[in-house]
Short mmCIF file of C-alpha atoms in Angstrom, two decimals:
data_model
loop_
_atom_site.label_atom_id
_atom_site.label_comp_id
_atom_site.label_asym_id
_atom_site.label_seq_id
_atom_site.Cartn_x
_atom_site.Cartn_y
_atom_site.Cartn_z
CA MET A 1 180.76 129.32 67.27
CA LYS A 2 179.64 129.23 70.89
CA SER A 3 176.27 128.11 72.22
CA ASP A 4 174.68 127.88 75.67
CA LEU A 5 176.60 130.95 76.83
CA VAL A 6 176.25 132.31 80.33
CA PHE A 7 176.17 136.08 80.62
CA PRO A 8 177.83 136.84 83.97
CA PRO A 9 177.04 139.99 85.95
CA PHE A 10 179.63 142.74 86.11
CA ILE A 11 181.35 142.92 89.51
CA PRO A 12 183.93 145.71 89.67
CA HIS A 13 187.46 145.00 90.77
CA ARG A 14 187.84 145.93 94.44
CA PHE A 15 190.49 148.53 93.57
CA TYR A 16 188.29 150.16 90.91
CA ARG A 17 184.81 150.59 92.32
CA ASN A 18 184.84 154.32 91.65
CA ALA A 19 183.38 155.32 88.27
CA HIS A 20 186.16 157.80 87.53
CA LEU A 21 188.84 155.21 88.29
CA GLN A 22 187.08 152.74 86.01
CA THR A 23 187.01 155.37 83.27
CA ILE A 24 190.56 156.70 83.59
CA VAL A 25 192.44 153.54 84.55
CA GLY A 26 190.33 151.63 82.05
CA GLN A 27 192.18 153.34 79.23
CA PHE A 28 195.44 151.69 80.29
CA HIS A 29 194.73 148.61 82.44
CA SER A 30 195.46 145.25 80.75
CA ARG A 31 196.68 146.94 77.62
CA ILE A 32 197.81 144.40 75.03
CA LYS A 33 201.13 145.26 73.39
CA ALA A 34 200.29 143.67 70.06
CA PRO A 35 202.47 144.64 67.08
CA TYR A 36 200.71 146.45 64.26
CA GLN A 37 200.32 144.03 61.35
CA ALA A 38 197.15 145.25 59.66
CA GLU A 39 196.66 145.94 55.97
CA GLN A 40 195.27 149.42 55.34
CA HIS A 41 192.41 150.06 52.95
CA SER A 42 191.36 153.53 51.78
CA CYS A 43 187.64 154.22 51.43
CA ARG A 44 186.55 157.10 49.20
CA LEU A 45 183.55 158.96 50.61
CA PRO A 46 180.78 160.61 48.54
CA ASP A 47 182.21 164.09 49.24
CA ASN A 48 185.64 162.88 48.04
CA ASP A 49 187.14 162.67 51.53
CA LEU A 50 188.97 159.49 52.54
CA LEU A 51 188.89 157.28 55.59
CA ILE A 52 191.09 154.29 56.47
CA VAL A 53 190.14 150.83 57.72
CA HIS A 54 192.75 148.53 59.23
CA ASP A 55 192.38 144.88 58.23
CA ASP A 56 193.64 142.34 60.79
CA CYS A 57 193.14 138.89 59.26
CA PRO A 58 194.16 135.80 61.28
CA GLY A 59 195.87 132.98 59.44
CA SER A 60 193.01 130.59 60.12
CA TRP A 61 190.37 132.86 58.55
CA LYS A 62 188.80 131.73 55.28
CA PRO A 63 186.14 133.27 53.02
CA GLY A 64 182.72 133.05 54.59
CA ASP A 65 184.04 133.21 58.16
CA ARG A 66 182.92 135.92 60.57
CA VAL A 67 184.06 139.51 60.22
CA VAL A 68 183.74 142.33 62.79
CA ILE A 69 184.18 146.07 62.21
CA LEU A 70 185.14 148.24 65.19
CA LEU A 71 184.36 151.97 65.59
CA HIS A 72 186.28 154.04 68.14
CA GLY A 73 185.02 156.89 70.32
CA LEU A 74 185.63 160.64 70.47
CA SER A 75 189.31 161.57 69.95
CA GLY A 76 190.19 157.88 69.53
CA CYS A 77 191.55 155.88 66.58
CA HIS A 78 192.58 152.35 65.59
CA ARG A 79 195.34 152.54 68.23
CA SER A 80 192.92 153.10 71.14
CA SER A 81 193.49 150.43 73.77
CA TYR A 82 190.01 148.90 73.48
CA MET A 83 190.38 148.67 69.69
CA VAL A 84 193.73 146.88 70.01
CA ARG A 85 192.47 144.54 72.77
CA LEU A 86 189.34 143.50 70.88
CA THR A 87 191.24 142.96 67.66
CA HIS A 88 193.69 140.68 69.44
CA LYS A 89 190.97 138.69 71.23
CA LEU A 90 188.79 138.26 68.16
CA ASN A 91 191.77 137.36 65.95
CA GLN A 92 192.71 134.63 68.43
CA ARG A 93 189.27 133.13 67.80
CA GLY A 94 189.59 133.23 64.03
CA VAL A 95 187.60 136.43 63.45
CA ARG A 96 188.79 138.90 60.83
CA VAL A 97 188.67 142.43 62.25
CA PHE A 98 188.47 145.80 60.52
CA ARG A 99 189.32 148.77 62.74
CA MET A 100 187.71 151.84 61.23
CA ASP A 101 189.46 155.17 61.70
CA LEU A 102 186.63 157.68 61.71
CA ARG A 103 187.01 160.48 59.17
CA GLY A 104 190.27 162.36 59.72
CA CYS A 105 191.47 160.16 62.60
CA GLY A 106 194.49 157.90 63.04
CA ALA A 107 195.98 156.91 59.69
CA GLY A 108 193.38 159.14 58.06
CA THR A 109 194.69 162.35 59.63
CA GLY A 110 194.89 164.98 56.92
CA LEU A 111 192.76 163.00 54.43
CA ALA A 112 189.41 164.63 55.22
CA LYS A 113 188.10 168.15 54.85
CA SER A 114 185.08 167.53 57.08
CA PRO A 115 185.13 166.29 60.68
CA TYR A 116 183.54 163.08 61.91
CA HIS A 117 180.47 163.43 64.10
CA ALA A 118 177.62 161.44 65.64
CA GLY A 119 175.67 161.44 62.39
CA SER A 120 178.49 159.98 60.27
CA PHE A 121 176.58 156.75 59.66
CA LEU A 122 176.96 157.01 55.87
CA ASP A 123 180.74 156.83 56.40
CA LEU A 124 180.15 153.50 58.15
CA GLN A 125 178.06 152.37 55.20
CA VAL A 126 180.97 153.10 52.83
CA ALA A 127 183.39 151.19 55.07
CA LEU A 128 180.99 148.23 55.21
CA ASP A 129 180.71 148.24 51.41
CA ARG A 130 184.49 147.85 51.28
CA VAL A 131 184.42 145.07 53.87
CA GLU A 132 181.76 143.22 51.86
CA PHE A 133 183.89 143.53 48.73
CA LEU A 134 186.91 142.11 50.54
CA CYS A 135 184.95 139.39 52.35
CA PRO A 136 182.09 138.28 50.08
CA GLY A 137 179.58 136.04 51.83
CA SER A 138 180.95 136.66 55.34
CA PRO A 139 178.55 137.63 58.14
CA ILE A 140 179.50 141.00 59.62
CA GLY A 141 179.25 142.20 63.21
CA ILE A 142 179.52 145.82 64.26
CA ALA A 143 181.06 146.91 67.58
CA GLY A 144 180.92 150.60 68.44
CA PHE A 145 182.43 152.33 71.45
CA SER A 146 181.04 155.57 72.94
CA LEU A 147 180.60 157.98 69.99
CA GLY A 148 181.35 155.06 67.67
CA GLY A 149 178.38 153.34 69.30
CA THR A 150 176.21 156.39 68.62
CA ILE A 151 177.20 156.29 64.95
CA SER A 152 176.49 152.54 64.88
CA LEU A 153 172.99 153.02 66.32
CA ASN A 154 172.27 155.82 63.85
CA TYR A 155 173.27 153.46 61.02
CA LEU A 156 171.34 150.46 62.34
CA GLY A 157 168.25 152.60 62.94
CA ARG A 158 167.91 153.22 59.22
CA PRO A 159 166.99 149.77 57.86
CA ASN A 160 166.93 151.00 54.26
CA VAL A 161 170.72 151.48 54.30
CA VAL A 162 171.79 148.53 56.50
CA SER A 163 173.74 145.82 54.67
CA ASP A 164 172.11 142.39 54.44
CA MET A 165 175.42 140.91 55.64
CA VAL A 166 175.28 142.72 59.03
CA ASP A 167 173.75 140.15 61.36
CA ARG A 168 174.53 141.59 64.82
CA ALA A 169 175.86 144.64 66.64
CA PHE A 170 177.23 145.54 70.06
CA VAL A 171 177.53 149.09 71.37
CA LEU A 172 179.24 150.10 74.60
CA ASN A 173 178.45 153.32 76.53
CA PRO A 174 176.87 155.14 73.58
CA PRO A 175 175.49 158.66 74.12
CA VAL A 176 171.88 158.40 72.94
CA ARG A 177 170.81 161.99 73.66
CA LEU A 178 173.76 164.18 72.80
CA SER A 179 172.51 167.38 74.40
CA GLU A 180 172.04 165.69 77.77
CA SER A 181 175.44 164.01 77.58
CA VAL A 182 177.16 167.33 76.84
CA GLN A 183 175.46 168.87 79.89
CA VAL A 184 177.35 166.39 82.09
CA PHE A 185 180.61 168.20 81.36
CA GLY A 186 179.31 171.25 83.20
CA LYS A 187 179.04 169.40 86.49
CA PRO A 188 181.56 170.02 89.29
CA LEU A 189 184.63 167.75 89.13
CA PHE A 190 183.90 166.79 85.51
CA GLY A 191 185.97 169.58 83.97
CA HIS A 192 189.00 167.34 83.43
CA TYR A 193 187.05 165.24 80.91
CA GLN A 194 185.95 168.35 79.05
CA ARG A 195 189.48 169.78 78.99
CA HIS A 196 190.83 166.44 77.78
CA PHE A 197 188.45 166.19 74.84
CA ILE A 198 188.67 169.84 73.82
CA SER A 199 192.47 169.76 73.98
CA ASN A 200 192.62 166.62 71.83
CA LEU A 201 190.05 167.88 69.34
CA THR A 202 191.65 171.29 68.86
CA LYS A 203 195.07 169.63 68.51
CA HIS A 204 193.58 167.36 65.85
CA ILE A 205 192.32 170.40 63.91
CA ARG A 206 195.72 172.11 64.02
CA THR A 207 197.60 169.02 62.81
CA SER A 208 195.28 168.33 59.87
CA HIS A 209 196.23 170.41 56.84
CA HIS A 210 192.64 170.15 55.60
CA LEU A 211 191.19 171.45 58.87
CA ASN A 212 193.82 173.88 60.11
CA ALA A 213 192.26 176.62 57.98
CA HIS A 214 189.44 176.52 60.53
CA THR A 215 191.62 176.95 63.62
CA HIS A 216 190.32 180.51 64.04
CA LYS A 217 186.99 178.95 65.04
CA VAL A 218 188.59 177.26 68.05
CA SER A 219 191.44 179.55 69.05
CA GLY A 220 192.03 182.91 70.67
CA GLU A 221 188.83 184.42 72.00
CA ASN A 222 186.93 181.66 70.17
CA TYR A 223 188.65 178.89 72.13
CA PRO A 224 185.71 176.73 73.31
CA ARG A 225 184.88 176.85 77.00
CA ASN A 226 182.98 173.58 76.75
CA MET A 227 181.95 170.86 74.30
CA ARG A 228 178.78 172.69 73.34
CA ASP A 229 180.88 175.71 72.29
CA PHE A 230 183.16 173.43 70.27
CA ASP A 231 180.23 171.86 68.44
CA ASP A 232 178.52 175.22 67.95
CA GLN A 233 181.61 176.92 66.56
CA PHE A 234 183.21 174.04 64.67
CA THR A 235 181.36 170.71 64.25
CA ALA A 236 177.85 171.95 63.44
CA PRO A 237 178.70 174.54 60.74
CA LEU A 238 181.26 172.29 59.03
CA VAL A 239 178.84 169.38 58.67
CA GLY A 240 175.80 171.42 57.72
CA TYR A 241 173.84 172.01 60.91
CA GLU A 242 172.57 175.40 62.07
CA SER A 243 173.86 175.07 65.62
CA ALA A 244 175.04 172.60 68.22
CA GLU A 245 171.44 172.07 69.33
CA ASP A 246 170.37 171.35 65.75
CA TYR A 247 173.24 168.86 65.45
CA TYR A 248 172.37 167.18 68.76
CA SER A 249 168.69 166.98 67.86
CA GLN A 250 169.23 165.42 64.44
CA CYS A 251 172.04 163.03 65.39
CA SER A 252 170.79 161.56 68.69
CA PRO A 253 169.92 157.89 68.07
CA ALA A 254 167.25 157.72 70.80
CA GLU A 255 164.69 158.48 68.10
CA VAL A 256 165.71 155.62 65.79
CA VAL A 257 166.66 152.69 68.06
CA THR A 258 163.17 151.18 67.79
CA HIS A 259 163.68 150.95 64.02
CA ILE A 260 166.64 148.59 64.39
CA ASN A 261 165.95 145.11 63.02
CA VAL A 262 169.40 143.57 63.55
CA PRO A 263 170.12 141.83 66.90
CA THR A 264 171.82 144.59 68.88
CA LEU A 265 173.12 144.62 72.44
CA ILE A 266 173.64 147.96 74.19
CA ILE A 267 175.65 147.88 77.42
CA THR A 268 176.15 150.95 79.56
CA ALA A 269 176.87 151.67 83.22
CA MET A 270 174.59 153.62 85.53
CA ASP A 271 177.67 155.32 86.99
CA ASP A 272 179.05 156.33 83.57
CA PRO A 273 180.44 159.84 84.23
CA LEU A 274 180.05 160.87 80.58
CA VAL A 275 176.68 159.39 79.61
CA PRO A 276 173.99 159.97 82.25
CA ALA A 277 172.00 156.81 82.88
CA ASP A 278 168.69 158.65 83.06
CA THR A 279 169.00 159.44 79.34
CA TYR A 280 168.13 155.76 78.86
CA SER A 281 164.85 155.91 80.79
CA GLU A 282 162.69 156.70 77.77
CA ILE A 283 164.32 154.32 75.33
CA ARG A 284 164.26 151.57 77.94
CA ASP A 285 160.48 151.82 77.98
CA HIS A 286 160.37 151.86 74.19
CA LEU A 287 162.60 148.79 73.97
CA SER A 288 160.66 146.72 76.51
CA ASP A 289 158.75 144.97 73.70
CA HIS A 290 161.45 145.27 71.05
CA SER A 291 162.79 141.83 70.16
CA LYS A 292 165.89 143.02 68.30
CA VAL A 293 167.49 145.51 70.69
CA THR A 294 168.57 144.59 74.22
CA LEU A 295 169.63 147.22 76.75
CA HIS A 296 171.75 145.95 79.63
CA LEU A 297 172.54 148.37 82.46
CA THR A 298 175.20 147.66 85.06
CA LYS A 299 175.50 149.46 88.40
CA HIS A 300 179.23 150.04 87.91
CA GLY A 301 181.72 150.19 85.08
CA GLY A 302 182.31 153.86 84.31
CA HIS A 303 182.85 154.87 80.70
CA LEU A 304 184.57 152.15 78.63
CA GLY A 305 186.00 150.81 81.89
CA PHE A 306 184.40 147.58 83.11
CA ILE A 307 187.50 146.35 84.94
CA GLY A 308 186.09 143.32 86.69
CA ALA A 309 186.84 141.27 89.76
CA PRO A 310 188.53 137.87 89.24
CA SER A 311 186.11 135.59 87.44
CA SER A 312 185.95 132.86 84.82
CA ASP A 313 186.94 135.44 82.18
CA PRO A 314 190.57 135.13 81.03
CA ASP A 315 191.35 138.69 82.14
CA PRO A 316 189.58 141.52 84.04
CA ARG A 317 188.14 143.27 80.97
CA TRP A 318 184.52 142.15 81.41
CA SER A 319 183.12 144.11 78.45
CA ASP A 320 185.73 142.68 76.06
CA TRP A 321 184.55 139.16 76.77
CA ARG A 322 180.89 140.08 76.43
CA ILE A 323 181.67 141.44 72.96
CA VAL A 324 183.54 138.26 72.06
CA ASP A 325 180.64 136.14 73.35
CA TRP A 326 178.08 138.18 71.43
CA MET A 327 180.04 138.04 68.18
CA LEU A 328 180.66 134.29 68.43
CA SER A 329 177.24 133.23 69.69
CA ASP A 330 175.31 130.78 67.52
CA SER A 331 172.15 132.59 68.54
CA PRO A 332 172.42 136.22 69.67
CA GLU A 333 168.62 136.20 70.07
CA ALA A 334 168.82 133.41 72.67
CA LEU A 335 171.65 135.17 74.47
CA ALA A 336 169.66 138.42 74.40
CA SER A 337 166.70 136.61 75.98
CA GLN A 338 168.91 135.46 78.85
CA ILE A 339 170.34 138.95 79.28
CA ARG A 340 166.84 140.44 79.48
CA GLU A 341 165.87 137.98 82.19
CA ASP A 342 168.91 139.02 84.22
CA SER A 343 168.53 142.78 83.63
CA HIS A 344 166.38 144.12 86.42
CA GLU A 345 168.46 147.07 87.60
CA PRO A 346 166.44 150.23 88.25
CA LEU A 347 167.62 153.38 86.52
CA ALA A 348 169.45 155.79 88.79
CA GLN A 349 170.86 159.27 88.38
CA SER A 350 174.44 159.16 87.14
CA ALA A 351 177.32 160.39 89.27
#
């Protein structure tokens, strides 16, 4: 375990100061070509669907050592570059990592009749139950990315369901008010993100034999023009909400973050093109006296980008090393106190 950590500021690489470059290039830059060697575990969900977790256990790990579970973002899976990078870096430090494929994703394609969504925190609870069974007595950290971060916050914000073995969490670029994040896609020059997600999501529906019976909801004249249409026509009705707005209202974690009692670090960029920084203004005020949740805003970084300038980090992926530091810290509370002292950036409108 590490102590006396220094939390360095994020300084973007000189070639990637633009938020869109950080976001797009960030999906490929410094990609680790690690061979897949994980053991797969199936988790049965209360509605009889299945999800898969991928168990990467380093040779040095022994019972009682640290475990981390990773949750990917929208249209991602265990193969997403950030999932592979973090697994490799944590494994090198003796941490056992479980990459969770959200319902119907990755190795779980075709195993679920219902789609994953921002409120799928009970799915995370089931996966954590399996991790606890496999690793009795081990402290567990949660790391969620984008939508996976939203799910993580929704789980952590319900203390009555949080496992006693979860002792810390890290979320990167999580949408905290879904309706406001979806509105971003309607801005000029942001259409390529919307097309990317809708294309991937509709393709996912067509390739899943459990979901392809619903393709009429997202094809022909029903083909969604935007993410709100997709959620209104597909996500909301399939998971039991009246409309997209009902889904967004009930599954936005902004309302529950103050209930979190596990040390949790939220990092997001003010220039994130997918999650507007001003959605954090209200929760930042609410968290000002909250000892368990720390919000750290950077001026730059894009969405899951954070490609940094040369520094003391072993490679340019600044956010990767902050996750490693947080998970290995002897005292996340002490590290959080230092981060708060260094976090004085004013909120600004996103790009």
